[in-house]
Amino acid sequence: MEPTTPWWRDGVIYQIYVRSFSDSNDDGVGDLRGLIERLDHLEWLGVDGLWLNPTFPSPNADWGFDVSDYRGVHPELGTLEDLDELVARAGERGIRVILDLVPNHTSDEHPWFRERRDFYVWREGRDGGPPNNWVSVFGGPGWTRDDETGLWYLHNFDPKQPDLDWWNEDVRAEFDDILRFWFDRGIAGFRIDVAHGIVKDRELRDNPAATADDIEHYRRLGQRPEFSMNRSEVHDVLRRFRRVADGYDAVLVGETYVHDIETLVRFYGDGVDELHLAFNFVFLLAKFDVSVLAPIVARTEELLPSHAWPVWTVGNHDIARFATRWAEDDAGLARCVLMLLLTLRGTPVLYYGDELAMAETDVPVDRELDPVAKRGGEGRDGARTPMPWSDVPGLGFTRAGVEPWLPFGDASVANVASQRSDPQSPLHLVRDLIALRRSEEDLLSGEYTPVTASGGVWVYRRGSQHLVALNCGNEETEVPVSGSIAIATERSRDGERVDGGLRLGARSAAVVRQER
Ligand code: GLC
Ligand code: CA
């Protein structure tokens, strides 16, 4: 007998930056009770799982990614009971909850940093400076000297985020236990932060200098993080996580921040022994150009092990919102992107607000909170601003007059209430595409077969009967096909018959159910 399909294979996952989703107690910070109150929206939209950005206690040097207790809940977000209640209430609606695990580093305020120094990477300096040449992803040296002992500790990110030593068996055992703690509470899985970088070179060798051929990120760092991250020994750790997760049928989705598909697919192991899903940053970070993206999708399809399943996303809390970054504020193009995301073969992950085609918010310098922005890097606050539920003062996110933790974006077009009353809106498009996926096996498990990708037009078949045509270009086009339009970005065309050729205006797209 075929094993049953796990929920996340057919499902849609929705990423929530809890601080910005919904504020239940009017302190300007979103929280778990606020999220519970918004489950109606998520059920109406039709999503199957929620990935919550870190919910653990944290001094917020990096907004939750500096964890000071892996078994608790940040008091600003709520309590452990609130989280249990969220899991229960969401569960009643068939929605699972995934948490964000940060195993690469802790906060320097985690008790381990004082009590278990062996959990971290400490070394003697070299010639009066740090132990090696590694730099922090956030800028500056990757090491900080402890005045008391004169030793240096490693931090691939902020100095307030000391890296754990994954060569220490006790660290590994501790995380097994943390995973079980949450799985026992009904958490359906984890997104694993920095999944490619947890294990460091045992000898802490210097990273090689970046060359002109390296990607921009490495050129900016001045080095290729060959020894500070990206070690093949990380796969042992992921296999270990997987063994624990398998005992609970839990899902593991990794932040696999690697820059070629060959390396990416290795995170699936042999298809059943490492991550269930590995985020595709080659796709996510690419320029929005059909001639760039279509080959990435094709290559991913080609190289994935047969039991492995793709995962697609067009944004997250670390990069500018897709409506601005990819669609450049063009409403038609934004709809094409949403149709792409929801019709590729694989699990789509929507970032909160994507369903509204929410734009990046301009955050003034004096309101910036992201440690990267404060160091003069590319700030991430603009993609983390409060969810616009309506256009009243407070945007339905918080009470009128309360200053939200990050400023509101422009909610005149992108807000839930107005888009819900407009059947032509991105919100309805997303909801209807999710429903269509659910009703058409082709769109869930059907093969992805590219037909053409040129001149900004991307056409592919899904399964035996469906054809997706995306005209991301500036010219009208005609795609040879017969059948009827299941959903078009221009919603008035839904149901239209197509005889031999589908005409598509610039920046519009359609899913066609073909005649047999
Ligand atoms: C990941 C997170 C990012 C965080 C970093 C350090 O890249 O997505 O938000 O700053 O790890 O934890
Ligand atoms: Ca609150």
Short mmCIF file of C-alpha atoms and ligand atoms in Angstrom, two decimals:
data_model
loop_
_atom_site.label_atom_id
_atom_site.label_comp_id
_atom_site.label_asym_id
_atom_site.label_seq_id
_atom_site.Cartn_x
_atom_site.Cartn_y
_atom_site.Cartn_z
CA MET A 1 0.00 0.00 0.00
CA GLU A 2 1.16 3.54 -0.76
CA PRO A 3 1.98 5.46 2.38
CA THR A 4 -0.44 8.34 2.96
CA THR A 5 0.73 11.73 1.74
CA PRO A 6 1.98 13.85 4.64
CA TRP A 7 -0.05 17.02 5.21
CA TRP A 8 2.74 19.40 4.24
CA ARG A 9 3.17 17.87 0.78
CA ASP A 10 -0.27 18.85 -0.39
CA GLY A 11 -0.52 21.77 1.98
CA VAL A 12 0.23 25.47 1.94
CA ILE A 13 2.38 26.89 4.73
CA TYR A 14 1.95 30.44 5.98
CA GLN A 15 4.84 32.20 7.71
CA ILE A 16 3.96 34.52 10.57
CA TYR A 17 6.20 37.14 12.11
CA VAL A 18 4.23 37.08 15.34
CA ARG A 19 5.30 40.54 16.55
CA SER A 20 3.63 42.01 13.48
CA PHE A 21 0.53 39.90 12.99
CA SER A 22 -2.06 40.98 15.53
CA ASP A 23 -1.82 42.75 18.88
CA SER A 24 -4.38 41.58 21.46
CA ASN A 25 -3.36 43.79 24.40
CA ASP A 26 -2.66 47.10 22.72
CA ASP A 27 1.05 47.41 23.49
CA GLY A 28 1.92 47.76 19.80
CA VAL A 29 3.44 44.28 19.59
CA GLY A 30 1.70 41.36 17.95
CA ASP A 31 1.23 38.32 20.18
CA LEU A 32 -0.07 34.76 20.30
CA ARG A 33 -3.54 35.71 21.56
CA GLY A 34 -3.79 38.17 18.69
CA LEU A 35 -2.89 35.36 16.32
CA ILE A 36 -5.52 33.07 17.85
CA GLU A 37 -8.09 35.79 17.17
CA ARG A 38 -7.05 35.80 13.51
CA LEU A 39 -7.44 32.09 12.85
CA ASP A 40 -10.64 32.84 10.96
CA HIS A 41 -8.63 34.65 8.30
CA LEU A 42 -6.17 31.79 7.97
CA GLU A 43 -8.88 29.16 7.77
CA TRP A 44 -10.80 31.23 5.21
CA LEU A 45 -7.61 31.58 3.17
CA GLY A 46 -7.18 27.81 3.27
CA VAL A 47 -3.68 27.35 4.63
CA ASP A 48 -2.63 24.09 6.28
CA GLY A 49 0.31 25.05 8.43
CA LEU A 50 1.72 28.09 10.21
CA TRP A 51 5.42 28.67 10.63
CA LEU A 52 5.92 31.11 13.47
CA ASN A 53 9.16 33.07 13.58
CA PRO A 54 10.94 32.55 16.91
CA THR A 55 8.57 32.63 19.85
CA PHE A 56 11.17 31.93 22.57
CA PRO A 57 12.31 34.30 25.32
CA SER A 58 14.94 36.56 23.82
CA PRO A 59 16.67 39.87 24.58
CA ASN A 60 15.77 40.70 20.95
CA ALA A 61 19.25 41.69 19.83
CA ASP A 62 18.17 39.96 16.61
CA TRP A 63 14.40 39.90 17.24
CA GLY A 64 13.98 36.42 18.62
CA PHE A 65 16.90 34.84 16.77
CA ASP A 66 18.93 35.26 19.96
CA VAL A 67 17.24 32.71 22.19
CA SER A 68 17.67 32.75 25.97
CA ASP A 69 15.36 29.79 26.72
CA TYR A 70 14.44 27.13 24.15
CA ARG A 71 11.59 25.75 26.22
CA GLY A 72 9.66 28.94 26.87
CA VAL A 73 7.65 31.69 25.21
CA HIS A 74 8.66 35.34 25.00
CA PRO A 75 6.55 37.25 27.57
CA GLU A 76 5.74 39.94 24.99
CA LEU A 77 4.24 37.24 22.76
CA GLY A 78 2.38 35.40 25.51
CA THR A 79 2.79 32.30 27.62
CA LEU A 80 3.33 28.62 27.10
CA GLU A 81 -0.39 28.17 27.76
CA ASP A 82 -1.18 30.62 24.95
CA LEU A 83 0.99 28.60 22.61
CA ASP A 84 -0.69 25.37 23.69
CA GLU A 85 -4.02 27.02 23.09
CA LEU A 86 -2.96 28.19 19.64
CA VAL A 87 -1.95 24.64 18.75
CA ALA A 88 -5.34 23.37 19.97
CA ARG A 89 -7.46 26.08 18.32
CA ALA A 90 -5.56 25.89 15.04
CA GLY A 91 -5.76 22.10 15.20
CA GLU A 92 -9.56 22.25 15.40
CA ARG A 93 -9.42 23.98 12.02
CA GLY A 94 -6.99 21.48 10.56
CA ILE A 95 -4.08 23.90 10.76
CA ARG A 96 -0.67 22.75 12.12
CA VAL A 97 1.88 24.90 13.92
CA ILE A 98 5.60 24.89 13.11
CA LEU A 99 8.12 26.72 15.30
CA ASP A 100 11.43 28.29 14.34
CA LEU A 101 14.41 26.51 15.90
CA VAL A 102 17.68 28.44 16.22
CA PRO A 103 20.37 25.80 16.80
CA ASN A 104 23.36 27.67 15.38
CA HIS A 105 23.67 30.12 18.26
CA THR A 106 21.98 31.28 21.44
CA SER A 107 21.72 34.67 23.09
CA ASP A 108 24.74 35.63 25.21
CA GLU A 109 22.10 35.98 27.93
CA HIS A 110 21.21 32.28 27.74
CA PRO A 111 22.24 30.70 31.09
CA TRP A 112 24.37 28.22 29.13
CA PHE A 113 26.73 31.00 28.16
CA ARG A 114 27.76 31.33 31.81
CA GLU A 115 27.13 27.82 33.07
CA ARG A 116 28.15 25.65 30.11
CA ARG A 117 31.05 27.40 28.46
CA ASP A 118 31.93 24.12 26.76
CA PHE A 119 28.71 24.53 24.71
CA TYR A 120 30.33 27.36 22.75
CA VAL A 121 33.34 27.85 20.50
CA TRP A 122 36.14 29.44 22.59
CA ARG A 123 39.72 29.85 21.41
CA GLU A 124 42.98 31.63 22.17
CA GLY A 125 43.65 34.64 19.98
CA ARG A 126 46.27 34.66 17.23
CA ASP A 127 48.97 37.36 17.25
CA GLY A 128 46.92 39.57 19.57
CA GLY A 129 43.85 39.35 17.33
CA PRO A 130 41.01 36.86 16.83
CA PRO A 131 41.76 33.12 16.38
CA ASN A 132 41.16 33.18 12.60
CA ASN A 133 39.91 35.39 9.78
CA TRP A 134 36.18 34.58 9.95
CA VAL A 135 33.85 37.54 9.67
CA SER A 136 30.30 37.96 10.93
CA VAL A 137 27.47 37.79 8.39
CA PHE A 138 26.21 41.00 9.99
CA GLY A 139 29.57 42.75 9.52
CA GLY A 140 32.79 43.02 11.54
CA PRO A 141 34.90 40.21 12.97
CA GLY A 142 33.32 36.85 13.77
CA TRP A 143 34.98 36.76 17.19
CA THR A 144 34.72 38.74 20.42
CA ARG A 145 37.25 38.65 23.26
CA ASP A 146 36.13 37.96 26.78
CA ASP A 147 38.02 40.38 29.04
CA GLU A 148 37.97 38.09 32.05
CA THR A 149 39.61 35.06 30.48
CA GLY A 150 41.23 36.66 27.46
CA LEU A 151 39.65 33.95 25.28
CA TRP A 152 37.61 34.67 22.15
CA TYR A 153 34.14 33.31 21.33
CA LEU A 154 32.76 32.74 17.85
CA HIS A 155 29.66 34.50 16.53
CA ASN A 156 28.76 34.12 12.88
CA PHE A 157 26.10 36.79 13.46
CA ASP A 158 25.82 39.47 16.19
CA PRO A 159 28.26 39.45 19.15
CA LYS A 160 25.14 38.85 21.26
CA GLN A 161 24.63 35.56 19.36
CA PRO A 162 27.49 33.21 20.37
CA ASP A 163 27.71 30.12 18.14
CA LEU A 164 27.13 26.74 19.76
CA ASP A 165 29.78 24.06 19.42
CA TRP A 166 28.05 21.24 17.56
CA TRP A 167 31.09 19.02 18.00
CA ASN A 168 30.05 18.75 21.64
CA GLU A 169 27.87 15.69 22.10
CA ASP A 170 26.05 17.38 25.00
CA VAL A 171 24.84 20.14 22.67
CA ARG A 172 23.43 17.52 20.31
CA ALA A 173 21.68 15.69 23.13
CA GLU A 174 20.26 18.95 24.48
CA PHE A 175 18.66 19.75 21.12
CA ASP A 176 17.19 16.26 20.79
CA ASP A 177 15.51 16.98 24.06
CA ILE A 178 14.30 20.44 22.94
CA LEU A 179 12.75 18.91 19.82
CA ARG A 180 10.96 16.28 21.89
CA PHE A 181 9.77 18.89 24.36
CA TRP A 182 7.89 20.71 21.58
CA PHE A 183 6.77 17.66 19.63
CA ASP A 184 5.25 16.34 22.86
CA ARG A 185 3.26 19.58 23.05
CA GLY A 186 1.81 19.02 19.60
CA ILE A 187 4.15 21.20 17.54
CA ALA A 188 4.05 19.79 14.00
CA GLY A 189 7.59 20.60 13.02
CA PHE A 190 10.41 23.11 12.87
CA ARG A 191 11.89 25.56 10.48
CA ILE A 192 15.61 25.28 11.15
CA ASP A 193 17.51 28.53 11.17
CA VAL A 194 20.91 28.55 9.41
CA ALA A 195 20.51 24.84 8.64
CA HIS A 196 23.58 24.88 6.40
CA GLY A 197 25.90 26.45 8.94
CA ILE A 198 25.51 24.77 12.31
CA VAL A 199 28.73 22.77 12.25
CA LYS A 200 32.06 24.60 11.99
CA ASP A 201 35.37 23.35 10.71
CA ARG A 202 36.87 21.39 13.58
CA GLU A 203 40.27 23.00 13.07
CA LEU A 204 38.81 26.48 12.55
CA ARG A 205 40.81 26.98 9.37
CA ASP A 206 40.82 30.43 7.74
CA ASN A 207 38.16 31.04 5.10
CA PRO A 208 39.51 31.59 1.57
CA ALA A 209 39.28 35.11 0.16
CA ALA A 210 36.34 35.77 -2.14
CA THR A 211 37.17 36.03 -5.82
CA ALA A 212 35.50 37.92 -8.64
CA ASP A 213 33.58 34.73 -9.52
CA ASP A 214 31.94 34.50 -6.11
CA ILE A 215 28.36 35.57 -5.47
CA GLU A 216 27.82 39.13 -4.31
CA HIS A 217 27.13 38.10 -0.71
CA TYR A 218 30.58 36.47 -0.43
CA ARG A 219 32.30 39.32 -2.21
CA ARG A 220 30.75 41.69 0.33
CA LEU A 221 32.01 39.52 3.19
CA GLY A 222 35.40 39.46 1.48
CA GLN A 223 35.57 35.69 1.95
CA ARG A 224 33.88 32.45 1.08
CA PRO A 225 32.44 30.90 4.27
CA GLU A 226 33.86 27.49 3.47
CA PHE A 227 35.05 26.69 6.98
CA SER A 228 32.79 28.88 9.15
CA MET A 229 29.63 27.34 7.61
CA ASN A 230 28.67 24.92 4.84
CA ARG A 231 30.58 21.95 6.30
CA SER A 232 29.42 18.56 5.09
CA GLU A 233 29.39 17.33 8.71
CA VAL A 234 26.19 19.33 9.16
CA HIS A 235 24.37 16.47 7.45
CA ASP A 236 25.05 14.23 10.47
CA VAL A 237 23.20 16.72 12.65
CA LEU A 238 20.28 16.97 10.23
CA ARG A 239 20.00 13.19 10.08
CA ARG A 240 19.89 13.18 13.86
CA PHE A 241 17.11 15.81 13.92
CA ARG A 242 15.25 13.75 11.34
CA ARG A 243 15.38 10.61 13.47
CA VAL A 244 13.76 12.50 16.34
CA ALA A 245 11.18 14.13 14.04
CA ASP A 246 10.25 10.80 12.44
CA GLY A 247 9.16 9.51 15.83
CA TYR A 248 6.44 12.17 15.75
CA ASP A 249 5.72 12.48 12.02
CA ALA A 250 6.97 16.03 12.33
CA VAL A 251 8.26 18.10 9.42
CA LEU A 252 11.65 19.80 9.18
CA VAL A 253 12.11 22.69 6.80
CA GLY A 254 15.55 24.18 6.62
CA GLU A 255 16.87 27.65 6.00
CA THR A 256 19.40 26.21 3.57
CA TYR A 257 21.07 29.42 2.50
CA VAL A 258 23.18 27.94 -0.27
CA HIS A 259 23.70 29.29 -3.72
CA ASP A 260 23.55 26.39 -6.14
CA ILE A 261 21.00 23.64 -6.64
CA GLU A 262 23.60 20.86 -6.44
CA THR A 263 24.38 21.86 -2.86
CA LEU A 264 20.74 22.48 -2.03
CA VAL A 265 19.51 19.01 -2.92
CA ARG A 266 22.06 17.42 -0.59
CA PHE A 267 19.99 18.71 2.33
CA TYR A 268 17.31 16.21 1.41
CA GLY A 269 19.85 13.43 1.97
CA ASP A 270 18.66 10.36 0.14
CA GLY A 271 15.14 11.81 0.12
CA VAL A 272 13.99 10.36 3.41
CA ASP A 273 16.75 10.87 5.97
CA GLU A 274 17.47 14.61 6.25
CA LEU A 275 15.25 17.67 5.78
CA HIS A 276 11.73 17.19 4.45
CA LEU A 277 11.90 20.58 2.79
CA ALA A 278 14.90 22.79 2.02
CA PHE A 279 14.24 26.43 1.16
CA ASN A 280 15.43 27.33 -2.30
CA PHE A 281 17.43 30.54 -1.96
CA VAL A 282 18.75 30.21 -5.49
CA PHE A 283 15.18 30.84 -6.63
CA LEU A 284 14.27 33.33 -3.92
CA LEU A 285 17.31 35.55 -4.38
CA ALA A 286 17.26 35.48 -8.18
CA LYS A 287 16.32 38.44 -10.28
CA PHE A 288 12.68 38.35 -11.41
CA ASP A 289 13.27 37.34 -14.97
CA VAL A 290 11.62 34.31 -16.54
CA SER A 291 14.82 33.39 -18.35
CA VAL A 292 16.57 33.20 -14.96
CA LEU A 293 13.83 31.64 -12.83
CA ALA A 294 12.53 28.96 -15.19
CA PRO A 295 15.95 27.27 -15.51
CA ILE A 296 16.30 27.30 -11.70
CA VAL A 297 12.97 25.51 -11.37
CA ALA A 298 13.92 23.04 -14.09
CA ARG A 299 17.28 22.34 -12.47
CA THR A 300 15.64 21.83 -9.08
CA GLU A 301 13.16 19.39 -10.58
CA GLU A 302 15.99 17.58 -12.32
CA LEU A 303 18.30 17.18 -9.33
CA LEU A 304 15.89 16.48 -6.46
CA PRO A 305 16.09 12.90 -5.22
CA SER A 306 12.97 11.00 -6.20
CA HIS A 307 11.40 10.96 -2.75
CA ALA A 308 12.16 14.60 -2.10
CA TRP A 309 9.65 17.40 -2.42
CA PRO A 310 10.29 21.00 -3.51
CA VAL A 311 9.33 24.05 -1.46
CA TRP A 312 8.81 27.48 -2.99
CA THR A 313 8.64 30.90 -1.48
CA VAL A 314 8.73 34.45 -2.82
CA GLY A 315 9.67 36.26 0.36
CA ASN A 316 10.45 36.00 4.05
CA HIS A 317 11.43 38.13 7.03
CA ASP A 318 14.98 38.65 5.73
CA ILE A 319 14.36 40.10 2.28
CA ALA A 320 12.26 42.85 0.73
CA ARG A 321 8.65 41.97 -0.04
CA PHE A 322 8.06 40.39 -3.43
CA ALA A 323 5.54 43.01 -4.57
CA THR A 324 8.35 45.59 -4.44
CA ARG A 325 11.48 43.50 -5.02
CA TRP A 326 10.19 41.33 -7.86
CA ALA A 327 7.02 42.97 -9.17
CA GLU A 328 8.31 46.54 -8.75
CA ASP A 329 4.88 47.63 -7.56
CA ASP A 330 3.16 46.44 -10.72
CA ALA A 331 -0.17 44.92 -9.67
CA GLY A 332 -0.38 42.59 -12.68
CA LEU A 333 3.11 41.24 -12.17
CA ALA A 334 2.43 40.69 -8.47
CA ARG A 335 -0.53 38.49 -9.42
CA CYS A 336 1.65 36.54 -11.85
CA VAL A 337 4.12 35.90 -9.02
CA LEU A 338 1.34 34.64 -6.75
CA MET A 339 0.06 32.35 -9.48
CA LEU A 340 3.58 31.03 -10.03
CA LEU A 341 4.07 30.36 -6.32
CA LEU A 342 0.80 28.48 -6.03
CA THR A 343 1.10 26.40 -9.21
CA LEU A 344 4.68 25.12 -9.14
CA ARG A 345 5.13 21.52 -8.03
CA GLY A 346 5.97 21.67 -4.35
CA THR A 347 4.87 23.18 -1.08
CA PRO A 348 4.26 26.94 -1.29
CA VAL A 349 5.14 29.07 1.71
CA LEU A 350 3.38 32.41 1.89
CA TYR A 351 4.86 35.14 4.08
CA TYR A 352 2.14 37.04 5.98
CA GLY A 353 0.89 39.88 3.79
CA ASP A 354 1.94 38.13 0.56
CA GLU A 355 -1.72 37.26 0.06
CA LEU A 356 -2.36 41.02 -0.17
CA ALA A 357 0.62 41.62 -2.44
CA MET A 358 1.75 43.86 0.40
CA ALA A 359 4.59 46.19 -0.55
CA GLU A 360 7.84 46.79 1.30
CA THR A 361 7.46 49.53 3.91
CA ASP A 362 9.81 52.50 3.95
CA VAL A 363 11.08 52.49 7.51
CA PRO A 364 12.68 55.82 8.51
CA VAL A 365 16.19 55.55 9.92
CA ASP A 366 15.10 56.61 13.41
CA ARG A 367 12.59 53.72 13.51
CA GLU A 368 14.98 51.01 12.33
CA LEU A 369 15.37 48.13 14.79
CA ASP A 370 17.13 45.48 12.76
CA PRO A 371 20.74 44.94 13.93
CA VAL A 372 21.80 44.67 10.30
CA ALA A 373 20.30 48.08 9.49
CA LYS A 374 21.97 49.57 12.54
CA ARG A 375 25.33 48.40 11.25
CA GLY A 376 24.64 50.15 7.96
CA GLY A 377 23.66 46.96 6.10
CA GLU A 378 20.54 46.27 4.11
CA GLY A 379 17.80 46.65 6.72
CA ARG A 380 15.10 44.00 7.04
CA ASP A 381 12.51 46.02 8.97
CA GLY A 382 10.62 47.00 5.81
CA ALA A 383 9.41 43.42 5.34
CA ARG A 384 8.44 43.03 9.01
CA THR A 385 5.88 45.80 9.53
CA PRO A 386 2.39 45.18 10.97
CA MET A 387 -0.25 43.26 9.06
CA PRO A 388 -2.84 45.69 7.64
CA TRP A 389 -6.19 44.18 8.61
CA SER A 390 -8.18 47.25 7.57
CA ASP A 391 -7.58 50.92 6.86
CA VAL A 392 -8.87 52.32 10.18
CA PRO A 393 -6.36 53.97 12.55
CA GLY A 394 -4.32 51.14 14.06
CA LEU A 395 -5.09 49.10 10.91
CA GLY A 396 -6.96 46.56 13.00
CA PHE A 397 -3.49 45.42 14.12
CA THR A 398 -3.67 47.40 17.36
CA ARG A 399 -5.91 50.01 19.00
CA ALA A 400 -6.11 53.42 17.36
CA GLY A 401 -3.47 55.75 18.79
CA VAL A 402 -1.08 52.99 19.87
CA GLU A 403 2.38 53.28 18.27
CA PRO A 404 3.21 49.93 16.67
CA TRP A 405 6.70 48.52 17.32
CA LEU A 406 7.55 49.07 13.65
CA PRO A 407 5.75 51.72 11.58
CA PHE A 408 2.73 50.88 9.45
CA GLY A 409 3.12 50.63 5.71
CA ASP A 410 0.68 52.08 3.22
CA ALA A 411 -2.59 50.26 3.86
CA SER A 412 -4.69 52.10 1.32
CA VAL A 413 -4.70 49.22 -1.17
CA ALA A 414 -3.24 46.29 0.69
CA ASN A 415 -5.51 45.55 3.62
CA VAL A 416 -7.51 42.47 4.44
CA ALA A 417 -10.93 44.09 4.84
CA SER A 418 -11.01 45.95 1.54
CA GLN A 419 -9.52 43.05 -0.39
CA ARG A 420 -12.04 40.65 1.09
CA SER A 421 -14.88 42.71 -0.29
CA ASP A 422 -13.23 42.83 -3.72
CA PRO A 423 -13.39 39.54 -5.63
CA GLN A 424 -10.74 40.88 -8.06
CA SER A 425 -8.18 41.35 -5.28
CA PRO A 426 -4.88 39.49 -4.76
CA LEU A 427 -6.40 38.08 -1.58
CA HIS A 428 -9.20 36.35 -3.46
CA LEU A 429 -6.78 35.21 -6.14
CA VAL A 430 -4.63 33.53 -3.49
CA ARG A 431 -7.61 31.95 -1.78
CA ASP A 432 -9.05 30.67 -5.05
CA LEU A 433 -5.70 29.29 -6.19
CA ILE A 434 -5.32 27.45 -2.89
CA ALA A 435 -8.81 26.00 -3.30
CA LEU A 436 -8.06 25.02 -6.91
CA ARG A 437 -4.89 23.22 -5.81
CA ARG A 438 -6.91 21.27 -3.32
CA SER A 439 -9.49 20.19 -5.87
CA GLU A 440 -7.12 19.28 -8.71
CA GLU A 441 -4.71 16.40 -8.14
CA ASP A 442 -2.74 17.67 -11.16
CA LEU A 443 -1.82 20.82 -9.26
CA LEU A 444 -0.78 18.90 -6.17
CA SER A 445 1.21 15.97 -7.39
CA GLY A 446 1.18 16.29 -11.17
CA GLU A 447 4.52 16.52 -12.90
CA TYR A 448 5.97 19.90 -13.81
CA THR A 449 6.63 19.94 -17.55
CA PRO A 450 8.03 23.15 -18.98
CA VAL A 451 6.61 24.10 -22.37
CA THR A 452 8.36 27.36 -23.06
CA ALA A 453 10.10 30.18 -21.30
CA SER A 454 11.06 33.08 -23.50
CA GLY A 455 10.37 36.76 -23.89
CA GLY A 456 8.96 36.99 -20.38
CA VAL A 457 6.41 34.23 -21.07
CA TRP A 458 6.58 31.09 -18.93
CA VAL A 459 4.36 28.16 -19.76
CA TYR A 460 4.30 24.79 -18.05
CA ARG A 461 2.00 21.83 -17.73
CA ARG A 462 1.02 20.30 -14.43
CA GLY A 463 -0.01 16.70 -14.58
CA SER A 464 -2.11 15.51 -17.49
CA GLN A 465 -4.67 18.25 -17.79
CA HIS A 466 -3.45 21.58 -16.54
CA LEU A 467 -1.44 24.26 -18.22
CA VAL A 468 -0.14 27.39 -16.52
CA ALA A 469 0.70 30.38 -18.68
CA LEU A 470 2.40 33.40 -17.14
CA ASN A 471 2.97 36.42 -19.30
CA CYS A 472 5.43 38.44 -17.24
CA GLY A 473 6.48 40.44 -20.27
CA ASN A 474 5.27 43.74 -21.70
CA GLU A 475 3.73 42.44 -24.90
CA GLU A 476 0.52 40.57 -25.51
CA THR A 477 1.09 36.92 -26.32
CA GLU A 478 -0.81 33.87 -27.49
CA VAL A 479 -0.25 30.42 -26.03
CA PRO A 480 -1.46 27.38 -28.00
CA VAL A 481 -3.96 25.47 -25.86
CA SER A 482 -7.60 24.43 -25.80
CA GLY A 483 -9.80 24.09 -22.79
CA SER A 484 -11.22 26.48 -20.26
CA ILE A 485 -9.67 28.97 -17.91
CA ALA A 486 -9.80 27.73 -14.34
CA ILE A 487 -8.42 30.94 -12.87
CA ALA A 488 -6.98 34.01 -14.54
CA THR A 489 -5.22 36.89 -12.85
CA GLU A 490 -7.78 39.00 -14.70
CA ARG A 491 -10.63 37.43 -12.82
CA SER A 492 -13.36 38.34 -15.29
CA ARG A 493 -11.86 35.68 -17.58
CA ASP A 494 -12.40 32.77 -15.19
CA GLY A 495 -14.38 30.09 -16.98
CA GLU A 496 -13.63 31.50 -20.44
CA ARG A 497 -13.37 28.93 -23.22
CA VAL A 498 -10.11 28.75 -25.11
CA ASP A 499 -10.06 27.30 -28.62
CA GLY A 500 -6.56 26.69 -29.87
CA GLY A 501 -4.96 29.84 -28.49
CA LEU A 502 -5.00 31.67 -25.17
CA ARG A 503 -4.44 35.38 -25.58
CA LEU A 504 -2.74 36.92 -22.60
CA GLY A 505 -2.16 40.62 -22.15
CA ALA A 506 1.10 41.92 -20.67
CA ARG A 507 1.60 40.96 -17.02
CA SER A 508 -1.29 38.57 -16.78
CA ALA A 509 -1.57 34.84 -16.34
CA ALA A 510 -4.00 31.94 -16.32
CA VAL A 511 -4.40 28.31 -15.34
CA VAL A 512 -6.13 26.43 -18.14
CA ARG A 513 -7.83 23.10 -17.75
CA GLN A 514 -7.09 21.38 -21.01
CA GLU A 515 -9.36 19.21 -23.04
CA ARG A 516 -8.30 15.62 -23.16
C1 GLC B 1 18.58 33.54 9.85
C2 GLC B 1 17.31 34.30 10.13
C3 GLC B 1 17.67 35.75 10.29
C4 GLC B 1 18.63 35.87 11.46
C5 GLC B 1 19.83 34.97 11.28
C6 GLC B 1 20.59 34.82 12.55
O1 GLC B 1 19.16 33.93 8.66
O2 GLC B 1 16.38 34.09 9.13
O3 GLC B 1 16.53 36.54 10.52
O4 GLC B 1 19.05 37.20 11.59
O5 GLC B 1 19.47 33.67 10.90
O6 GLC B 1 19.85 34.07 13.46
CA CA B 2 0.66 42.73 22.31
#
